[in-house]
Protein backbone atom coordinates (compact mmCIF):
# COMPACT_ATOMS: atom_id res chain seq x y z
CA UNK A 1 -29.57 -7.91 -8.46
CA UNK A 2 -27.54 -5.41 -6.29
CA UNK A 3 -24.73 -6.49 -3.87
CA UNK A 4 -25.88 -5.06 -0.66
CA UNK A 5 -29.57 -5.07 -0.74
CA UNK A 6 -30.95 -8.15 -2.65
CA UNK A 7 -28.15 -10.62 -2.51
CA UNK A 8 -29.21 -13.87 -0.35
CA UNK A 9 -27.97 -13.80 3.18
CA UNK A 10 -24.77 -15.83 3.68
CA UNK A 11 -25.34 -18.99 5.76
CA UNK A 12 -23.54 -19.30 9.01
CA UNK A 13 -21.24 -22.07 7.54
CA UNK A 14 -20.54 -19.78 4.58
CA UNK A 15 -19.67 -16.79 6.88
CA UNK A 16 -17.23 -19.14 8.80
CA UNK A 17 -15.71 -20.18 5.53
CA UNK A 18 -15.28 -16.69 4.39
CA UNK A 19 -13.92 -15.75 7.83
CA UNK A 20 -11.28 -18.51 7.68
CA UNK A 21 -10.17 -17.41 4.21
CA UNK A 22 -9.95 -13.66 5.21
CA UNK A 23 -8.03 -14.60 8.44
CA UNK A 24 -5.62 -16.82 6.76
CA UNK A 25 -4.66 -14.29 4.18
CA UNK A 26 -4.97 -10.99 6.04
CA UNK A 27 -2.93 -11.71 9.18
CA UNK A 28 0.21 -12.74 7.33
CA UNK A 29 -0.51 -9.93 4.96
CA UNK A 30 -0.48 -7.47 7.93
CA UNK A 31 2.67 -8.65 9.23
CA UNK A 32 4.33 -8.24 5.86
CA UNK A 33 2.97 -4.77 5.53
CA UNK A 34 4.27 -3.75 8.92
CA UNK A 35 7.80 -5.02 8.14
CA UNK A 36 8.16 -2.68 5.07
CA UNK A 37 8.50 0.57 7.04
CA UNK A 38 10.78 -1.10 9.56
CA UNK A 39 13.42 -1.01 6.83
CA UNK A 40 13.57 2.76 7.04
CA UNK A 41 13.21 2.83 10.90
CA UNK A 42 16.34 0.58 11.19
CA UNK A 43 18.25 2.78 8.77
CA UNK A 44 17.32 5.84 10.62
CA UNK A 45 18.14 4.19 14.01
CA UNK A 46 21.57 3.31 12.77
CA UNK A 47 22.46 6.34 10.80
CA UNK A 48 21.10 8.71 13.50
CA UNK A 49 24.05 7.91 15.73
CA UNK A 50 26.33 9.13 12.85
CA UNK A 51 25.11 12.74 13.26
CA UNK A 52 22.17 14.98 12.40
CA UNK A 53 23.30 15.98 8.84
CA UNK A 54 23.58 12.13 8.05
CA UNK A 55 20.09 11.55 9.50
CA UNK A 56 18.66 14.55 7.60
CA UNK A 57 20.32 13.38 4.30
CA UNK A 58 18.71 9.85 4.87
CA UNK A 59 15.31 11.30 5.49
CA UNK A 60 15.37 13.07 2.17
CA UNK A 61 16.66 10.09 0.17
CA UNK A 62 14.18 7.78 1.89
CA UNK A 63 11.22 9.93 1.10
CA UNK A 64 12.30 10.09 -2.60
CA UNK A 65 12.80 6.21 -2.72
CA UNK A 66 9.52 5.39 -0.84
CA UNK A 67 7.65 7.76 -3.29
CA UNK A 68 9.27 6.00 -6.28
CA UNK A 69 8.31 2.62 -4.99
CA UNK A 70 4.74 3.64 -3.95
CA UNK A 71 4.04 4.87 -7.54
CA UNK A 72 4.66 1.33 -8.75
CA UNK A 73 2.61 -0.54 -6.15
CA UNK A 74 0.25 -1.34 -8.95
CA UNK A 75 2.76 -4.10 -9.76
CA UNK A 76 1.50 -5.95 -6.66
CA UNK A 77 -2.37 -5.12 -7.09
CA UNK A 78 -2.58 -5.82 -10.85
CA UNK A 79 -0.69 -9.06 -10.59
CA UNK A 80 -2.63 -10.22 -7.61
CA UNK A 81 -6.06 -9.90 -9.51
CA UNK A 82 -4.82 -11.46 -12.80
CA UNK A 83 -3.07 -14.50 -11.10
CA UNK A 84 -6.06 -15.12 -8.80
CA UNK A 85 -8.47 -15.33 -11.58
CA UNK A 86 -6.36 -18.03 -13.35
CA UNK A 87 -6.16 -19.85 -10.02
CA UNK A 88 -10.03 -19.79 -9.75
CA UNK A 89 -10.20 -21.01 -13.35
CA UNK A 90 -7.92 -23.95 -12.29
CA UNK A 91 -5.11 -23.05 -14.67
CA UNK A 92 -2.15 -22.79 -12.35
CA UNK A 93 0.42 -22.86 -15.33
CA UNK A 94 -1.33 -19.82 -16.84
CA UNK A 95 -1.43 -18.10 -13.42
CA UNK A 96 2.25 -18.43 -12.98
CA UNK A 97 2.88 -17.36 -16.65
CA UNK A 98 0.75 -14.26 -15.91
CA UNK A 99 2.75 -13.64 -12.77
CA UNK A 100 6.05 -13.81 -14.74
CA UNK A 101 4.86 -11.19 -17.07
CA UNK A 102 4.35 -8.87 -14.14
CA UNK A 103 7.84 -9.70 -12.86
CA UNK A 104 9.45 -9.01 -16.25
CA UNK A 105 7.56 -5.77 -16.30
CA UNK A 106 8.91 -4.81 -13.00
CA UNK A 107 12.56 -5.53 -14.14
CA UNK A 108 12.05 -3.33 -17.26
CA UNK A 109 10.53 -0.52 -15.12
CA UNK A 110 13.33 -0.94 -12.58
CA UNK A 111 15.97 -0.60 -15.21
CA UNK A 112 14.40 2.56 -16.56
CA UNK A 113 14.09 4.16 -13.12
CA UNK A 114 17.90 3.46 -12.51
CA UNK A 115 18.79 4.99 -15.86
CA UNK A 116 16.76 8.03 -15.16
CA UNK A 117 17.45 8.58 -11.44
CA UNK A 118 21.21 7.94 -11.13
CA UNK A 119 22.23 10.96 -13.13
CA UNK A 120 19.50 13.16 -11.76
CA UNK A 121 19.98 12.29 -8.06
CA UNK A 122 21.74 15.63 -7.21
CA UNK A 123 18.80 17.53 -8.79
CA UNK A 124 16.15 15.39 -7.00
CA UNK A 125 17.85 16.07 -3.55
CA UNK A 126 17.95 19.92 -4.41
CA UNK A 127 14.26 19.82 -5.25
CA UNK A 128 13.49 18.74 -1.72
CA UNK A 129 15.40 21.67 -0.41
CA UNK A 130 18.12 19.83 1.47
CA UNK A 131 20.54 21.95 3.44
CA UNK A 132 24.27 22.23 2.43
CA UNK A 133 25.33 19.85 5.23
CA UNK A 134 22.63 17.12 4.56
CA UNK A 135 23.00 17.30 0.67
CA UNK A 136 26.19 15.19 0.07
CA UNK A 137 24.93 12.53 2.53
CA UNK A 138 21.46 12.50 0.66
CA UNK A 139 23.13 11.99 -2.66
CA UNK A 140 25.35 9.33 -1.58
CA UNK A 141 22.53 7.25 0.14
CA UNK A 142 20.19 8.07 -2.95
CA UNK A 143 22.68 6.93 -5.64
CA UNK A 144 23.57 3.71 -3.89
CA UNK A 145 19.87 2.82 -2.99
CA UNK A 146 18.65 3.54 -6.56
CA UNK A 147 20.59 0.42 -7.66
CA UNK A 148 18.12 -1.60 -5.45
CA UNK A 149 14.92 -0.34 -7.11
CA UNK A 150 14.75 -3.14 -9.65
CA UNK A 151 14.87 -5.56 -6.74
CA UNK A 152 12.13 -3.57 -4.93
CA UNK A 153 9.86 -3.75 -7.93
CA UNK A 154 10.46 -7.47 -8.31
CA UNK A 155 9.47 -7.87 -4.73
CA UNK A 156 6.23 -6.09 -5.38
CA UNK A 157 5.37 -8.11 -8.55
CA UNK A 158 6.42 -11.29 -6.94
CA UNK A 159 4.46 -10.55 -3.83
CA UNK A 160 1.37 -10.04 -6.15
CA UNK A 161 2.11 -13.40 -7.73
CA UNK A 162 1.97 -15.28 -4.32
CA UNK A 163 -1.00 -13.38 -3.19
CA UNK A 164 -2.84 -14.41 -6.29
CA UNK A 165 -1.86 -17.94 -5.51
CA UNK A 166 -3.59 -17.48 -2.13
CA UNK A 167 -0.12 -17.41 -0.29
CA UNK A 168 0.50 -14.48 2.05
CA UNK A 169 2.63 -16.49 4.44
CA UNK A 170 5.69 -16.75 2.17
CA UNK A 171 5.69 -12.79 1.76
CA UNK A 172 5.65 -12.57 5.51
CA UNK A 173 8.63 -14.87 5.95
CA UNK A 174 10.60 -13.16 3.22
CA UNK A 175 9.82 -9.82 4.77
CA UNK A 176 11.09 -11.03 8.21
CA UNK A 177 14.18 -12.43 6.72
CA UNK A 178 14.76 -9.05 4.77
CA UNK A 179 14.28 -6.98 7.84
CA UNK A 180 16.56 -9.15 9.94
CA UNK A 181 19.34 -9.04 7.20
CA UNK A 182 19.00 -5.30 6.77
CA UNK A 183 19.43 -4.65 10.43
CA UNK A 184 22.61 -6.85 10.58
CA UNK A 185 24.11 -5.62 7.37
CA UNK A 186 23.45 -1.95 8.52
CA UNK A 187 25.27 -2.34 11.81
CA UNK A 188 28.06 -4.28 10.20
CA UNK A 189 28.72 -2.01 7.18
CA UNK A 190 28.12 1.43 8.98
CA UNK A 191 30.32 0.68 11.96
CA UNK A 192 32.12 -2.54 11.53
CA UNK A 193 33.41 -1.60 8.08
CA UNK A 194 33.33 2.16 8.83
CA UNK A 195 31.32 2.98 5.55
CA UNK A 196 29.10 5.50 7.26
CA UNK A 197 25.84 6.32 5.52
CA UNK A 198 26.94 4.49 2.35
CA UNK A 199 27.10 1.31 4.44
CA UNK A 200 23.52 1.73 5.42
CA UNK A 201 22.41 2.17 1.69
CA UNK A 202 24.52 -0.91 0.58
CA UNK A 203 22.96 -2.92 3.52
CA UNK A 204 19.57 -1.95 2.38
CA UNK A 205 20.31 -2.75 -1.30
CA UNK A 206 21.81 -6.22 -0.40
CA UNK A 207 18.86 -7.10 1.77
CA UNK A 208 16.47 -6.08 -1.06
CA UNK A 209 18.33 -8.04 -3.72
CA UNK A 210 18.14 -11.03 -1.29
CA UNK A 211 14.33 -10.73 -0.94
CA UNK A 212 14.00 -10.54 -4.66
CA UNK A 213 16.14 -13.61 -5.05
CA UNK A 214 14.05 -15.51 -2.52
CA UNK A 215 10.86 -14.58 -4.34
CA UNK A 216 12.25 -15.55 -7.68
CA UNK A 217 13.22 -19.07 -6.25
CA UNK A 218 9.68 -19.71 -5.13
CA UNK A 219 8.12 -18.42 -8.42
CA UNK A 220 10.55 -20.40 -10.55
CA UNK A 221 10.10 -23.66 -8.64
CA UNK A 222 6.34 -23.25 -9.00
CA UNK A 223 6.88 -22.60 -12.83
CA UNK A 224 8.87 -25.75 -13.32
CA UNK A 225 6.46 -27.79 -11.30
CA UNK A 226 3.62 -26.75 -13.54
CA UNK A 227 5.66 -26.53 -16.78
CA UNK A 228 4.98 -22.74 -17.16
CA UNK A 229 7.47 -20.78 -19.38
CA UNK A 230 9.81 -18.38 -17.86
CA UNK A 231 10.73 -16.52 -20.82
CA UNK A 232 9.57 -13.00 -21.33
CA UNK A 233 6.53 -12.60 -23.53
CA UNK A 234 6.00 -9.26 -25.10
CA UNK A 235 2.24 -9.47 -25.40
CA UNK A 236 1.96 -10.52 -21.78
CA UNK A 237 4.09 -7.77 -20.54
CA UNK A 238 2.09 -5.19 -22.58
CA UNK A 239 -1.20 -6.66 -21.00
CA UNK A 240 0.35 -6.38 -17.53
CA UNK A 241 1.31 -2.72 -18.26
CA UNK A 242 -2.18 -1.86 -19.60
CA UNK A 243 -3.70 -3.34 -16.50
CA UNK A 244 -1.53 -1.31 -14.38
CA UNK A 245 -1.99 2.15 -15.89
CA UNK A 246 -5.44 2.72 -14.28
CA UNK A 247 -4.03 1.71 -10.95
CA UNK A 248 -1.08 3.94 -11.45
CA UNK A 249 -3.49 6.96 -11.99
CA UNK A 250 -5.45 5.92 -8.79
CA UNK A 251 -2.12 5.72 -6.77
CA UNK A 252 -0.92 9.23 -8.02
CA UNK A 253 -4.27 10.73 -7.25
CA UNK A 254 -4.09 9.39 -3.76
CA UNK A 255 -0.53 10.63 -3.41
CA UNK A 256 -1.76 13.98 -4.49
CA UNK A 257 -4.43 14.16 -1.78
CA UNK A 258 -1.73 13.35 0.90
CA UNK A 259 0.69 15.96 -0.51
CA UNK A 260 -2.24 18.72 -0.57
CA UNK A 261 -3.12 17.83 2.95
CA UNK A 262 0.62 18.21 4.10
CA UNK A 263 1.06 21.48 2.26
CA UNK A 264 -2.07 22.87 3.75
CA UNK A 265 -0.95 21.67 7.33
CA UNK A 266 2.38 23.41 6.70
CA UNK A 267 0.57 26.73 5.83
CA UNK A 268 -1.33 26.50 9.14
CA UNK A 269 1.98 26.72 11.24
CA UNK A 270 4.68 24.77 12.92
CA UNK A 271 2.44 23.52 15.55
CA UNK A 272 -0.26 22.42 13.05
CA UNK A 273 2.17 20.62 10.80
CA UNK A 274 3.98 18.93 13.68
CA UNK A 275 0.52 17.52 15.05
CA UNK A 276 -0.50 16.72 11.31
CA UNK A 277 2.61 14.62 10.97
CA UNK A 278 1.75 12.76 14.25
CA UNK A 279 -1.70 12.04 13.06
CA UNK A 280 -0.53 11.02 9.61
CA UNK A 281 1.82 8.57 11.10
CA UNK A 282 -1.08 6.99 13.23
CA UNK A 283 -3.42 7.04 10.22
CA UNK A 284 -0.82 5.19 8.16
CA UNK A 285 -0.49 2.49 10.95
CA UNK A 286 -4.20 1.85 10.97
CA UNK A 287 -4.11 1.82 7.02
CA UNK A 288 -1.89 -1.11 7.38
CA UNK A 289 -4.48 -3.09 9.36
CA UNK A 290 -7.25 -2.19 6.90
CA UNK A 291 -5.04 -2.74 3.85
CA UNK A 292 -4.38 -6.35 4.94
CA UNK A 293 -8.18 -7.06 4.78
CA UNK A 294 -8.08 -5.46 1.26
CA UNK A 295 -5.37 -7.68 0.23
CA UNK A 296 -7.37 -10.76 1.27
CA UNK A 297 -10.10 -9.19 -0.78
CA UNK A 298 -8.07 -8.88 -3.90
CA UNK A 299 -6.97 -12.65 -3.78
CA UNK A 300 -10.43 -14.05 -2.70
CA UNK A 301 -12.53 -12.02 -5.21
CA UNK A 302 -10.13 -12.67 -8.17
CA UNK A 303 -10.28 -16.51 -7.41
CA UNK A 304 -14.08 -16.45 -7.16
CA UNK A 305 -14.52 -14.63 -10.30
CA UNK A 306 -11.91 -16.78 -12.22
CA UNK A 307 -14.03 -19.81 -10.97
CA UNK A 308 -17.25 -18.24 -12.45
CA UNK A 309 -18.64 -18.24 -8.89
CA UNK A 310 -20.63 -15.04 -8.98
CA UNK A 311 -22.52 -15.91 -5.86
CA UNK A 312 -19.33 -16.74 -3.86
CA UNK A 313 -17.86 -13.47 -5.00
CA UNK A 314 -20.97 -11.38 -3.72
CA UNK A 315 -21.02 -13.40 -0.34
CA UNK A 316 -17.26 -12.83 0.24
CA UNK A 317 -17.57 -9.09 -0.71
CA UNK A 318 -20.55 -8.71 1.87
CA UNK A 319 -18.58 -10.51 4.58
CA UNK A 320 -15.41 -8.40 3.98
CA UNK A 321 -17.56 -5.21 4.26
CA UNK A 322 -18.67 -6.39 7.66
CA UNK A 323 -15.12 -7.05 8.57
CA UNK A 324 -14.17 -3.54 7.32
CA UNK A 325 -16.91 -2.00 9.62
CA UNK A 326 -16.07 -4.07 12.52
CA UNK A 327 -12.15 -3.42 12.07
CA UNK A 328 -13.01 0.33 11.67
CA UNK A 329 -14.95 0.42 14.84
CA UNK A 330 -12.25 -1.46 16.77
CA UNK A 331 -9.53 0.84 15.59
CA UNK A 332 -11.56 3.97 16.27
CA UNK A 333 -12.12 2.95 19.97
CA UNK A 334 -8.45 2.15 20.30
CA UNK A 335 -7.33 5.52 19.03
CA UNK A 336 -9.62 7.12 21.62
CA UNK A 337 -8.47 4.84 24.52
CA UNK A 338 -4.85 4.69 23.73
CA UNK A 339 -4.28 8.46 23.18
CA UNK A 340 -2.90 9.13 26.61
CA UNK A 341 -0.34 6.43 26.03
CA UNK A 342 0.86 7.30 22.35
CA UNK A 343 0.76 11.10 22.28
CA UNK A 344 3.61 11.54 24.89
CA UNK A 345 5.73 9.21 22.73
CA UNK A 346 5.59 11.80 19.90
CA UNK A 347 5.61 15.15 21.52
CA UNK A 348 5.78 16.90 24.94
CA UNK A 349 4.77 20.35 23.60
CA UNK A 350 1.37 21.34 25.31
CA UNK A 351 0.36 23.50 22.29
CA UNK A 352 1.00 20.43 19.89
CA UNK A 353 -0.99 18.18 22.17
CA UNK A 354 -3.97 20.63 22.31
CA UNK A 355 -4.03 21.06 18.44
CA UNK A 356 -3.62 17.28 18.08
CA UNK A 357 -6.53 15.98 20.27
CA UNK A 358 -9.55 17.17 18.40
CA UNK A 359 -8.18 16.38 15.01
CA UNK A 360 -7.43 12.87 16.45
CA UNK A 361 -11.13 12.41 17.50
CA UNK A 362 -11.98 13.19 13.90
CA UNK A 363 -9.62 10.32 12.75
CA UNK A 364 -11.21 8.00 15.22
CA UNK A 365 -14.77 8.67 14.14
CA UNK A 366 -13.78 8.15 10.42
CA UNK A 367 -12.31 4.73 11.01
CA UNK A 368 -15.36 2.69 10.10
CA UNK A 369 -15.64 4.67 6.81
CA UNK A 370 -12.06 3.87 6.07
CA UNK A 371 -12.59 0.19 6.91
CA UNK A 372 -15.41 0.00 4.20
CA UNK A 373 -13.42 1.97 1.70
CA UNK A 374 -10.27 -0.24 2.15
CA UNK A 375 -12.37 -3.25 1.72
CA UNK A 376 -14.28 -2.19 -1.45
CA UNK A 377 -11.06 -0.91 -3.00
CA UNK A 378 -9.52 -4.36 -2.55
CA UNK A 379 -12.81 -6.05 -3.90
CA UNK A 380 -12.74 -3.97 -7.06
CA UNK A 381 -9.04 -4.47 -7.44
CA UNK A 382 -9.45 -8.14 -7.15
CA UNK A 383 -12.14 -7.84 -9.85
CA UNK A 384 -9.79 -6.04 -12.16
CA UNK A 385 -11.90 -2.96 -12.23
CA UNK A 386 -8.97 -0.51 -12.26
CA UNK A 387 -10.50 1.72 -14.92
CA UNK A 388 -13.47 2.72 -12.45
CA UNK A 389 -10.96 2.86 -9.64
CA UNK A 390 -8.90 5.58 -11.54
CA UNK A 391 -11.97 7.74 -12.42
CA UNK A 392 -13.39 7.47 -8.82
CA UNK A 393 -10.04 8.60 -7.43
CA UNK A 394 -9.80 11.47 -9.72
CA UNK A 395 -13.23 12.59 -8.76
CA UNK A 396 -12.30 12.32 -5.11
CA UNK A 397 -9.27 14.42 -5.82
CA UNK A 398 -11.37 17.06 -7.59
CA UNK A 399 -13.65 17.32 -4.58
CA UNK A 400 -11.03 17.20 -1.92
CA UNK A 401 -8.56 19.72 -3.29
CA UNK A 402 -10.62 22.96 -3.25
CA UNK A 403 -12.11 22.08 0.15
CA UNK A 404 -8.65 21.52 1.74
CA UNK A 405 -7.09 24.48 0.08
CA UNK A 406 -9.82 26.70 1.43
CA UNK A 407 -9.14 25.61 5.03
CA UNK A 408 -6.59 28.36 5.84
CA UNK A 409 -8.30 31.08 4.01
CA UNK A 410 -11.59 30.48 6.05
CA UNK A 411 -9.70 30.35 9.31
CA UNK A 412 -10.01 26.71 9.84
CA UNK A 413 -7.21 24.78 11.68
CA UNK A 414 -6.01 21.18 11.75
CA UNK A 415 -9.28 19.85 12.89
CA UNK A 416 -11.05 21.42 9.82
CA UNK A 417 -8.18 19.87 7.52
CA UNK A 418 -9.11 16.42 9.04
CA UNK A 419 -12.74 17.00 8.44
CA UNK A 420 -11.80 17.53 4.81
CA UNK A 421 -9.70 14.31 4.90
CA UNK A 422 -12.92 12.62 6.20
CA UNK A 423 -14.88 14.16 3.34
CA UNK A 424 -12.30 12.66 0.93
CA UNK A 425 -12.90 9.17 2.47
CA UNK A 426 -16.61 9.72 2.45
CA UNK A 427 -16.50 10.55 -1.39
CA UNK A 428 -14.46 7.32 -1.93
CA UNK A 429 -17.00 5.38 -0.05
CA UNK A 430 -19.90 6.73 -2.16
CA UNK A 431 -18.13 6.04 -5.43
CA UNK A 432 -17.13 2.48 -4.40
CA UNK A 433 -20.45 1.68 -2.90
CA UNK A 434 -22.22 2.61 -6.00
CA UNK A 435 -19.99 0.52 -8.08
CA UNK A 436 -20.46 -2.67 -5.96
CA UNK A 437 -24.26 -2.16 -5.85
CA UNK A 438 -24.34 -1.89 -9.59
CA UNK A 439 -22.86 -5.36 -9.91
CA UNK A 440 -20.79 -4.05 -12.98
CA UNK A 441 -17.55 -5.10 -11.32
CA UNK A 442 -18.68 -8.87 -11.67
CA UNK A 443 -16.98 -10.16 -14.82
CA UNK A 444 -16.42 -13.84 -14.55
CA UNK A 445 -13.71 -15.97 -16.27
CA UNK A 446 -10.04 -16.54 -16.29
CA UNK A 447 -9.49 -13.04 -17.70
CA UNK A 448 -11.43 -9.87 -17.50
């Protein structure tokens, strides 16, 4: 039986039940996702008043930190799927135990990153081509912020635990608290204590440690309530790492796509790269909305499969695909209608605007495709089908890279590059659609 063509239609009551589940998980998840980039925005706003070299240094250090953290996002994804399966199977102690394995893995990885990054911070900044005036500020911010990486990774893993437990409200509350603390600490330490850019870095580290502590309190309380062990388990940590490797490959492949696109835009000229960065910022914002539905998919699908409810998993997948299509259409229309409002916020250069507009329309047209891609990505993550996701993303990268790299030599501009990005999303859609139709992702039980 294939998912999209032969599965029985979901009843109206069933659709309403799925809708309630999706909304209950996706809305708080969206809020938490939006709160994350606000950390960097607050730092930029505070540090920006210190001077241009300080802001440039922050920009370089923040890019390095965000890259490092994004690489380890599998800590959230893999933990969500594994914990949700245990929840579906009705074994909450094992679910929390599984989550603790992910948290211990996060601590180990965080310690390794600190050990590697601290002594190499000057080299990392130099690789980014920082100016002589910005370099010392970038090194200062980076060296202090590196100390917060273990907390960042614990936050990722613990967020995955709570998502797997079908709780996206707590991550929202923790994100709001962390954002508020970060803003207050930045102002106090940068200006009140006169620490400059170092104060901004310390404020962020303290806020991240506070967020990690809040998550650990919640998880430890749950462990004690259900008599789940908190001790590190070598076999469980290794299993968490094995589950994360395919998702790491997927993430690195996706990062490579974005890096290639930016490199190609830079070769097209200053106007094109400026317009590209504006579009990429907007594209990232729409991704938060679609990713929220994907996160709901991870938690819901994992729970259904853990409960041996194949029919429920299929119906939930079908309904989430409908949500993805609908959300994509809405976002596409909003991009078109709101372009006179948000474009002036980014640029007043007529040449940038002229380059931006046709490429922006391509992005708007591609949003329904993106909606389905994000949803199916979340479904397969929730099913623990990481190996397929890794191969599918490698195939996508292999198709996208030569097409994108040919854009400048063939005389194409930014619009052609974003058509190549749309091709990338279309390839992802095809690979993910074929997998869901095959039904091979459906493996029921407490573990995959």
